Amino acid sequence: MRHLLAAVLVAAAAAPALAVAQTPPATIGERYVPAPWWMRDPVIASIGHVRTQVAANRAAFGASFQSIDRSAADASAKAADQIRALSQALGAYGVDAVRVETTVTTRPLYDQYRDENGVLRDNVRADRIERYQADASVSITVRDMRVLERVYATVVASQPTSIGQVSFNLEPDNAVKTWLQGEAVRDAARRAREAASNAGAGLGAVRVIDPTGRACETDVLAGWPAYGSSGLATDVDYAPAFVPPPPPPPAPVMARGAAAPTEQQIESARLALQPPLRELTDQACVVYALN
């Protein structure tokens, strides 16, 4: 009983402290608002906001092959034969450059009849199956844009039943993220120098560096965090490192029931596929003392 009473007292004592910890720094409308420690002396808070465009580095599309036969097994086998050579040819690039997923689905095709209204309907009965339709699908994700055109041409030369539209997206790597964050900090420093110079002051030591930029967006006068827009972004140009030319294409793969497209067929089906540019933005907050 004594342990239970002690736990209740501890919880009751902790409740006000928790409430105090969760209260805002001040109430909106108060006359005096406590300022952060770094504002005890004259400071300038500068937000670096940068924007750049980087070419998409991922492409994805799909294709399907269709086969119809009297038995489900034969239809599935024929459909699988159509994509076997293609999947092996694309798999030769390696998973770091091209990733391939294949699936085969089979469905029955029933005898059809017209009802009393003349509408054509399927006679959905096990003994009324006429044929089986097998659809072999291949989903392709290209991670090396240097081989995109050749991969797409290889799929076209394989003569699939249908080919999907190529979609692009950007997954920035760590090098791009680090570079953009550095540009945001440099932009904050540039803005701070120009603002201080225009006001007839000079920059002192750095007080705060916030990579998120949120420290500069606190509305101290209102007594409440006011995270809003940081204004117009500065355009910066990204210069990627030199990338060597792609390795030579893999040799055509022979597979049971079907052959991979020849080099002449691939080159004849080749099209220009240029990855589009995608916008990246970042910001940082740097607080300086003023001299």
mmCIF file of C-alpha atoms in Angstrom:
data_model
loop_
_atom_site.group_PDB
_atom_site.id
_atom_site.type_symbol
_atom_site.label_atom_id
_atom_site.label_comp_id
_atom_site.label_asym_id
_atom_site.label_seq_id
_atom_site.Cartn_x
_atom_site.Cartn_y
_atom_site.Cartn_z
ATOM 1 C CA MET A 1 0.000 0.000 0.000
ATOM 2 C CA ARG A 2 2.907 2.343 0.885
ATOM 3 C CA HIS A 3 4.462 1.686 -2.566
ATOM 4 C CA LEU A 4 1.166 2.496 -4.310
ATOM 5 C CA LEU A 5 0.761 5.752 -2.359
ATOM 6 C CA ALA A 6 4.343 6.772 -3.215
ATOM 7 C CA ALA A 7 3.751 6.138 -6.915
ATOM 8 C CA VAL A 8 0.612 8.300 -6.851
ATOM 9 C CA LEU A 9 2.491 11.137 -5.147
ATOM 10 C CA VAL A 10 5.354 10.948 -7.672
ATOM 11 C CA ALA A 11 2.909 11.028 -10.584
ATOM 12 C CA ALA A 12 1.065 13.983 -9.092
ATOM 13 C CA ALA A 13 4.328 15.860 -8.607
ATOM 14 C CA ALA A 14 5.488 15.143 -12.150
ATOM 15 C CA ALA A 15 2.244 16.306 -13.789
ATOM 16 C CA PRO A 16 2.807 20.078 -13.282
ATOM 17 C CA ALA A 17 6.406 19.777 -14.504
ATOM 18 C CA LEU A 18 5.219 18.054 -17.663
ATOM 19 C CA ALA A 19 2.609 20.719 -18.238
ATOM 20 C CA VAL A 20 5.208 23.435 -17.804
ATOM 21 C CA ALA A 21 7.578 21.716 -20.244
ATOM 22 C CA GLN A 22 4.896 21.607 -22.908
ATOM 23 C CA THR A 23 3.807 25.226 -22.613
ATOM 24 C CA PRO A 24 4.942 27.639 -25.338
ATOM 25 C CA PRO A 25 7.666 30.223 -24.625
ATOM 26 C CA ALA A 26 5.033 32.931 -24.260
ATOM 27 C CA THR A 27 1.432 33.745 -24.993
ATOM 28 C CA ILE A 28 0.570 35.622 -28.149
ATOM 29 C CA GLY A 29 -0.165 39.232 -27.277
ATOM 30 C CA GLU A 30 2.073 39.444 -24.218
ATOM 31 C CA ARG A 31 4.084 42.637 -23.877
ATOM 32 C CA TYR A 32 7.417 40.937 -23.141
ATOM 33 C CA VAL A 33 8.636 37.768 -24.816
ATOM 34 C CA PRO A 34 11.771 35.867 -23.732
ATOM 35 C CA ALA A 35 14.365 35.867 -26.500
ATOM 36 C CA PRO A 36 16.790 33.012 -27.316
ATOM 37 C CA TRP A 37 20.220 33.099 -25.692
ATOM 38 C CA TRP A 38 21.877 34.028 -28.968
ATOM 39 C CA MET A 39 19.879 37.277 -29.125
ATOM 40 C CA ARG A 40 21.280 38.797 -25.917
ATOM 41 C CA ASP A 41 23.653 40.844 -28.084
ATOM 42 C CA PRO A 42 22.978 42.350 -31.537
ATOM 43 C CA VAL A 43 22.817 39.554 -34.106
ATOM 44 C CA ILE A 44 21.715 38.945 -37.673
ATOM 45 C CA ALA A 45 19.884 35.731 -38.581
ATOM 46 C CA SER A 46 20.262 34.743 -42.220
ATOM 47 C CA ILE A 47 18.403 32.034 -44.103
ATOM 48 C CA GLY A 48 20.214 30.421 -47.001
ATOM 49 C CA HIS A 49 17.706 29.110 -49.522
ATOM 50 C CA VAL A 50 19.019 27.479 -52.698
ATOM 51 C CA ARG A 51 17.498 25.710 -55.674
ATOM 52 C CA THR A 52 19.040 23.584 -58.402
ATOM 53 C CA GLN A 53 18.028 21.194 -61.161
ATOM 54 C CA VAL A 54 19.421 17.678 -61.439
ATOM 55 C CA ALA A 55 18.732 15.138 -64.165
ATOM 56 C CA ALA A 56 16.533 12.204 -63.159
ATOM 57 C CA ASN A 57 18.556 9.104 -62.334
ATOM 58 C CA ARG A 58 15.824 6.451 -62.363
ATOM 59 C CA ALA A 59 13.618 5.248 -65.222
ATOM 60 C CA ALA A 60 10.921 2.592 -65.178
ATOM 61 C CA PHE A 61 8.621 1.021 -67.740
ATOM 62 C CA GLY A 62 6.979 -2.310 -68.462
ATOM 63 C CA ALA A 63 6.077 -4.604 -71.332
ATOM 64 C CA SER A 64 3.813 -7.600 -71.731
ATOM 65 C CA PHE A 65 3.673 -10.648 -73.999
ATOM 66 C CA GLN A 66 0.490 -12.591 -74.676
ATOM 67 C CA SER A 67 -0.046 -16.204 -75.685
ATOM 68 C CA ILE A 68 -3.246 -18.214 -76.281
ATOM 69 C CA ASP A 69 -3.422 -22.005 -76.356
ATOM 70 C CA ARG A 70 -5.743 -24.919 -75.726
ATOM 71 C CA SER A 71 -4.214 -25.765 -72.337
ATOM 72 C CA ALA A 72 -3.150 -23.506 -69.500
ATOM 73 C CA ALA A 73 0.262 -25.162 -69.295
ATOM 74 C CA ASP A 74 1.048 -24.639 -72.979
ATOM 75 C CA ALA A 75 -0.152 -21.030 -72.915
ATOM 76 C CA SER A 76 1.965 -20.245 -69.849
ATOM 77 C CA ALA A 77 5.009 -21.986 -71.325
ATOM 78 C CA LYS A 78 4.768 -20.028 -74.575
ATOM 79 C CA ALA A 79 4.363 -16.731 -72.732
ATOM 80 C CA ALA A 80 7.318 -17.535 -70.475
ATOM 81 C CA ASP A 81 9.455 -18.429 -73.505
ATOM 82 C CA GLN A 82 8.766 -14.987 -74.976
ATOM 83 C CA ILE A 83 10.227 -13.115 -72.000
ATOM 84 C CA ARG A 84 12.945 -15.597 -70.995
ATOM 85 C CA ALA A 85 15.485 -14.409 -73.554
ATOM 86 C CA LEU A 86 14.616 -10.765 -72.892
ATOM 87 C CA SER A 87 14.913 -11.039 -69.115
ATOM 88 C CA GLN A 88 18.260 -12.829 -69.441
ATOM 89 C CA ALA A 89 19.591 -10.194 -71.852
ATOM 90 C CA LEU A 90 18.563 -7.369 -69.509
ATOM 91 C CA GLY A 91 19.788 -9.216 -66.441
ATOM 92 C CA ALA A 92 23.267 -9.330 -67.992
ATOM 93 C CA TYR A 93 23.657 -5.611 -67.227
ATOM 94 C CA GLY A 94 23.669 -6.364 -63.502
ATOM 95 C CA VAL A 95 21.269 -5.323 -60.742
ATOM 96 C CA ASP A 96 23.184 -2.068 -60.173
ATOM 97 C CA ALA A 97 22.272 -0.907 -63.690
ATOM 98 C CA VAL A 98 18.991 -2.677 -64.543
ATOM 99 C CA ARG A 99 16.500 -4.487 -62.346
ATOM 100 C CA VAL A 100 13.969 -6.837 -63.937
ATOM 101 C CA GLU A 101 10.813 -8.391 -62.493
ATOM 102 C CA THR A 102 8.770 -10.930 -64.476
ATOM 103 C CA THR A 103 5.353 -12.429 -63.834
ATOM 104 C CA VAL A 104 3.073 -14.790 -65.756
ATOM 105 C CA THR A 105 -0.702 -14.871 -65.278
ATOM 106 C CA THR A 106 -3.191 -17.214 -66.944
ATOM 107 C CA ARG A 107 -6.949 -16.914 -67.354
ATOM 108 C CA PRO A 108 -9.550 -19.026 -69.177
ATOM 109 C CA LEU A 109 -11.407 -17.855 -72.288
ATOM 110 C CA TYR A 110 -14.994 -19.159 -72.251
ATOM 111 C CA ASP A 111 -17.420 -19.913 -75.022
ATOM 112 C CA GLN A 112 -19.676 -16.934 -75.667
ATOM 113 C CA TYR A 113 -23.376 -16.611 -76.348
ATOM 114 C CA ARG A 114 -25.995 -13.897 -76.757
ATOM 115 C CA ASP A 115 -28.756 -13.509 -74.193
ATOM 116 C CA GLU A 116 -32.369 -12.579 -74.898
ATOM 117 C CA ASN A 117 -31.345 -8.920 -75.231
ATOM 118 C CA GLY A 118 -28.645 -9.689 -77.739
ATOM 119 C CA VAL A 119 -25.798 -8.954 -75.307
ATOM 120 C CA LEU A 120 -22.703 -11.104 -75.817
ATOM 121 C CA ARG A 121 -21.832 -12.957 -72.609
ATOM 122 C CA ASP A 122 -19.290 -15.527 -71.462
ATOM 123 C CA ASN A 123 -20.565 -18.999 -70.686
ATOM 124 C CA VAL A 124 -18.666 -19.191 -67.388
ATOM 125 C CA ARG A 125 -18.584 -22.946 -66.886
ATOM 126 C CA ALA A 126 -15.657 -25.287 -66.480
ATOM 127 C CA ASP A 127 -16.817 -27.420 -69.422
ATOM 128 C CA ARG A 128 -17.193 -24.369 -71.695
ATOM 129 C CA ILE A 129 -13.549 -23.209 -71.628
ATOM 130 C CA GLU A 130 -12.316 -22.819 -75.198
ATOM 131 C CA ARG A 131 -8.755 -21.613 -74.645
ATOM 132 C CA TYR A 132 -6.385 -20.157 -72.085
ATOM 133 C CA GLN A 133 -4.723 -16.763 -72.287
ATOM 134 C CA ALA A 134 -1.351 -16.248 -70.629
ATOM 135 C CA ASP A 135 0.126 -12.792 -70.093
ATOM 136 C CA ALA A 136 3.840 -12.528 -69.313
ATOM 137 C CA SER A 137 4.810 -9.132 -67.917
ATOM 138 C CA VAL A 138 8.252 -7.673 -67.395
ATOM 139 C CA SER A 139 8.821 -4.608 -65.177
ATOM 140 C CA ILE A 140 12.114 -2.824 -65.755
ATOM 141 C CA THR A 141 13.845 -0.257 -63.564
ATOM 142 C CA VAL A 142 16.915 1.375 -65.067
ATOM 143 C CA ARG A 143 19.337 2.748 -62.472
ATOM 144 C CA ASP A 144 22.116 3.690 -64.910
ATOM 145 C CA MET A 145 20.870 6.290 -67.378
ATOM 146 C CA ARG A 146 23.791 5.528 -69.722
ATOM 147 C CA VAL A 147 22.141 2.247 -70.786
ATOM 148 C CA LEU A 148 18.522 3.468 -70.837
ATOM 149 C CA GLU A 149 18.204 3.887 -74.618
ATOM 150 C CA ARG A 150 19.705 0.493 -75.342
ATOM 151 C CA VAL A 151 17.560 -1.253 -72.742
ATOM 152 C CA TYR A 152 14.410 0.305 -74.146
ATOM 153 C CA ALA A 153 15.447 -0.588 -77.706
ATOM 154 C CA THR A 154 16.054 -4.193 -76.630
ATOM 155 C CA VAL A 155 12.511 -4.415 -75.277
ATOM 156 C CA VAL A 156 11.024 -2.867 -78.440
ATOM 157 C CA ALA A 157 13.005 -5.247 -80.664
ATOM 158 C CA SER A 158 11.586 -8.198 -78.699
ATOM 159 C CA GLN A 159 8.159 -7.351 -80.192
ATOM 160 C CA PRO A 160 6.008 -7.402 -77.055
ATOM 161 C CA THR A 161 2.226 -7.144 -77.178
ATOM 162 C CA SER A 162 2.360 -3.788 -75.367
ATOM 163 C CA ILE A 163 4.940 -1.402 -73.906
ATOM 164 C CA GLY A 164 4.243 1.073 -71.119
ATOM 165 C CA GLN A 165 5.323 4.695 -70.967
ATOM 166 C CA VAL A 166 8.757 5.445 -69.528
ATOM 167 C CA SER A 167 8.529 7.262 -66.195
ATOM 168 C CA PHE A 168 11.430 9.176 -64.641
ATOM 169 C CA ASN A 169 12.221 10.142 -61.090
ATOM 170 C CA LEU A 170 15.139 11.490 -59.099
ATOM 171 C CA GLU A 171 16.667 9.835 -56.063
ATOM 172 C CA PRO A 172 19.488 12.199 -55.069
ATOM 173 C CA ASP A 173 22.582 10.504 -53.720
ATOM 174 C CA ASN A 174 24.530 11.579 -50.639
ATOM 175 C CA ALA A 175 26.980 13.612 -52.720
ATOM 176 C CA VAL A 176 24.186 15.791 -54.125
ATOM 177 C CA LYS A 177 22.577 16.235 -50.692
ATOM 178 C CA THR A 178 25.884 17.231 -49.085
ATOM 179 C CA TRP A 179 26.707 19.655 -51.902
ATOM 180 C CA LEU A 180 23.273 21.305 -51.754
ATOM 181 C CA GLN A 181 23.445 21.716 -47.974
ATOM 182 C CA GLY A 182 26.852 23.370 -48.314
ATOM 183 C CA GLU A 183 25.434 25.749 -50.930
ATOM 184 C CA ALA A 184 22.614 26.666 -48.536
ATOM 185 C CA VAL A 185 25.093 27.589 -45.793
ATOM 186 C CA ARG A 186 27.172 29.626 -48.258
ATOM 187 C CA ASP A 187 24.045 31.402 -49.429
ATOM 188 C CA ALA A 188 23.152 32.265 -45.835
ATOM 189 C CA ALA A 189 26.620 33.740 -45.305
ATOM 190 C CA ARG A 190 26.386 35.777 -48.516
ATOM 191 C CA ARG A 191 22.975 37.176 -47.592
ATOM 192 C CA ALA A 192 24.169 38.042 -44.084
ATOM 193 C CA ARG A 193 27.258 39.889 -45.383
ATOM 194 C CA GLU A 194 25.245 41.919 -47.874
ATOM 195 C CA ALA A 195 22.529 42.752 -45.345
ATOM 196 C CA ALA A 196 25.046 43.836 -42.697
ATOM 197 C CA SER A 197 27.010 45.892 -45.213
ATOM 198 C CA ASN A 198 23.877 47.623 -46.460
ATOM 199 C CA ALA A 199 23.000 48.494 -42.855
ATOM 200 C CA GLY A 200 26.473 49.873 -42.158
ATOM 201 C CA ALA A 201 27.524 47.041 -39.850
ATOM 202 C CA GLY A 202 29.961 44.155 -39.971
ATOM 203 C CA LEU A 203 29.666 40.451 -39.250
ATOM 204 C CA GLY A 204 31.070 38.981 -36.076
ATOM 205 C CA ALA A 205 31.423 35.390 -34.934
ATOM 206 C CA VAL A 206 28.931 32.682 -35.842
ATOM 207 C CA ARG A 207 26.391 32.080 -33.082
ATOM 208 C CA VAL A 208 24.167 29.374 -34.540
ATOM 209 C CA ILE A 209 24.226 27.101 -37.606
ATOM 210 C CA ASP A 210 20.924 25.275 -38.135
ATOM 211 C CA PRO A 211 20.836 23.025 -41.249
ATOM 212 C CA THR A 212 17.037 22.877 -41.058
ATOM 213 C CA GLY A 213 16.643 26.667 -41.239
ATOM 214 C CA ARG A 214 13.940 26.667 -38.551
ATOM 215 C CA ALA A 215 15.904 28.732 -36.027
ATOM 216 C CA CYS A 216 15.763 31.750 -38.338
ATOM 217 C CA GLU A 217 12.013 31.468 -38.774
ATOM 218 C CA THR A 218 11.056 31.868 -35.119
ATOM 219 C CA ASP A 219 8.925 34.976 -34.686
ATOM 220 C CA VAL A 220 10.310 36.272 -31.378
ATOM 221 C CA LEU A 221 8.183 39.427 -31.402
ATOM 222 C CA ALA A 222 4.972 37.413 -31.650
ATOM 223 C CA GLY A 223 5.998 35.098 -28.834
ATOM 224 C CA TRP A 224 5.294 31.951 -30.819
ATOM 225 C CA PRO A 225 7.249 29.848 -33.342
ATOM 226 C CA ALA A 226 6.156 31.082 -36.767
ATOM 227 C CA TYR A 227 7.669 28.676 -39.261
ATOM 228 C CA GLY A 228 6.821 30.058 -42.671
ATOM 229 C CA SER A 229 8.275 30.840 -46.051
ATOM 230 C CA SER A 230 11.947 31.803 -46.238
ATOM 231 C CA GLY A 231 11.561 33.866 -49.414
ATOM 232 C CA LEU A 232 12.899 33.356 -52.897
ATOM 233 C CA ALA A 233 15.569 30.737 -53.473
ATOM 234 C CA THR A 234 18.975 31.370 -55.015
ATOM 235 C CA ASP A 235 19.623 29.330 -58.153
ATOM 236 C CA VAL A 236 22.822 27.270 -58.077
ATOM 237 C CA ASP A 237 24.271 25.047 -60.794
ATOM 238 C CA TYR A 238 25.132 21.451 -60.040
ATOM 239 C CA ALA A 239 28.157 20.097 -61.907
ATOM 240 C CA PRO A 240 28.202 16.298 -61.587
ATOM 241 C CA ALA A 241 31.480 14.464 -61.556
ATOM 242 C CA PHE A 242 32.718 12.916 -64.773
ATOM 243 C CA VAL A 243 31.048 9.591 -65.485
ATOM 244 C CA PRO A 244 32.911 7.181 -67.780
ATOM 245 C CA PRO A 245 31.061 5.763 -70.797
ATOM 246 C CA PRO A 246 28.895 2.695 -70.208
ATOM 247 C CA PRO A 247 30.411 -0.769 -70.530
ATOM 248 C CA PRO A 248 29.963 -2.625 -73.836
ATOM 249 C CA PRO A 249 26.497 -4.183 -74.203
ATOM 250 C CA PRO A 250 26.134 -7.830 -73.256
ATOM 251 C CA ALA A 251 26.000 -10.385 -76.030
ATOM 252 C CA PRO A 252 22.531 -11.649 -77.053
ATOM 253 C CA VAL A 253 21.386 -14.593 -74.964
ATOM 254 C CA MET A 254 19.899 -17.679 -76.536
ATOM 255 C CA ALA A 255 17.006 -19.220 -74.627
ATOM 256 C CA ARG A 256 14.678 -22.127 -75.150
ATOM 257 C CA GLY A 257 11.810 -21.284 -77.472
ATOM 258 C CA ALA A 258 12.959 -17.756 -78.314
ATOM 259 C CA ALA A 259 16.107 -15.786 -79.108
ATOM 260 C CA ALA A 260 17.149 -12.397 -77.846
ATOM 261 C CA PRO A 261 17.014 -9.556 -80.410
ATOM 262 C CA THR A 262 20.055 -9.197 -82.624
ATOM 263 C CA GLU A 263 22.336 -6.166 -82.491
ATOM 264 C CA GLN A 264 20.888 -4.904 -85.771
ATOM 265 C CA GLN A 265 17.322 -5.183 -84.453
ATOM 266 C CA ILE A 266 18.259 -3.315 -81.271
ATOM 267 C CA GLU A 267 19.953 -0.468 -83.139
ATOM 268 C CA SER A 268 16.988 -0.174 -85.522
ATOM 269 C CA ALA A 269 14.610 0.245 -82.567
ATOM 270 C CA ARG A 270 16.768 2.762 -80.719
ATOM 271 C CA LEU A 271 15.114 6.042 -79.711
ATOM 272 C CA ALA A 272 16.332 9.188 -77.964
ATOM 273 C CA LEU A 273 15.373 9.098 -74.283
ATOM 274 C CA GLN A 274 16.673 12.119 -72.368
ATOM 275 C CA PRO A 275 16.078 12.118 -68.585
ATOM 276 C CA PRO A 276 14.210 15.285 -67.557
ATOM 277 C CA LEU A 277 15.470 17.733 -64.946
ATOM 278 C CA ARG A 278 14.060 17.635 -61.426
ATOM 279 C CA GLU A 279 14.176 20.509 -58.934
ATOM 280 C CA LEU A 280 15.890 20.203 -55.551
ATOM 281 C CA THR A 281 15.811 22.814 -52.790
ATOM 282 C CA ASP A 282 17.477 23.168 -49.414
ATOM 283 C CA GLN A 283 17.917 25.807 -46.751
ATOM 284 C CA ALA A 284 20.054 26.557 -43.721
ATOM 285 C CA CYS A 285 20.068 29.142 -40.941
ATOM 286 C CA VAL A 286 23.233 30.927 -39.799
ATOM 287 C CA VAL A 287 23.183 33.504 -36.985
ATOM 288 C CA TYR A 288 26.062 35.985 -36.733
ATOM 289 C CA ALA A 289 26.982 38.521 -34.116
ATOM 290 C CA LEU A 290 27.064 42.117 -35.362
ATOM 291 C CA ASN A 291 30.035 44.401 -34.927
#
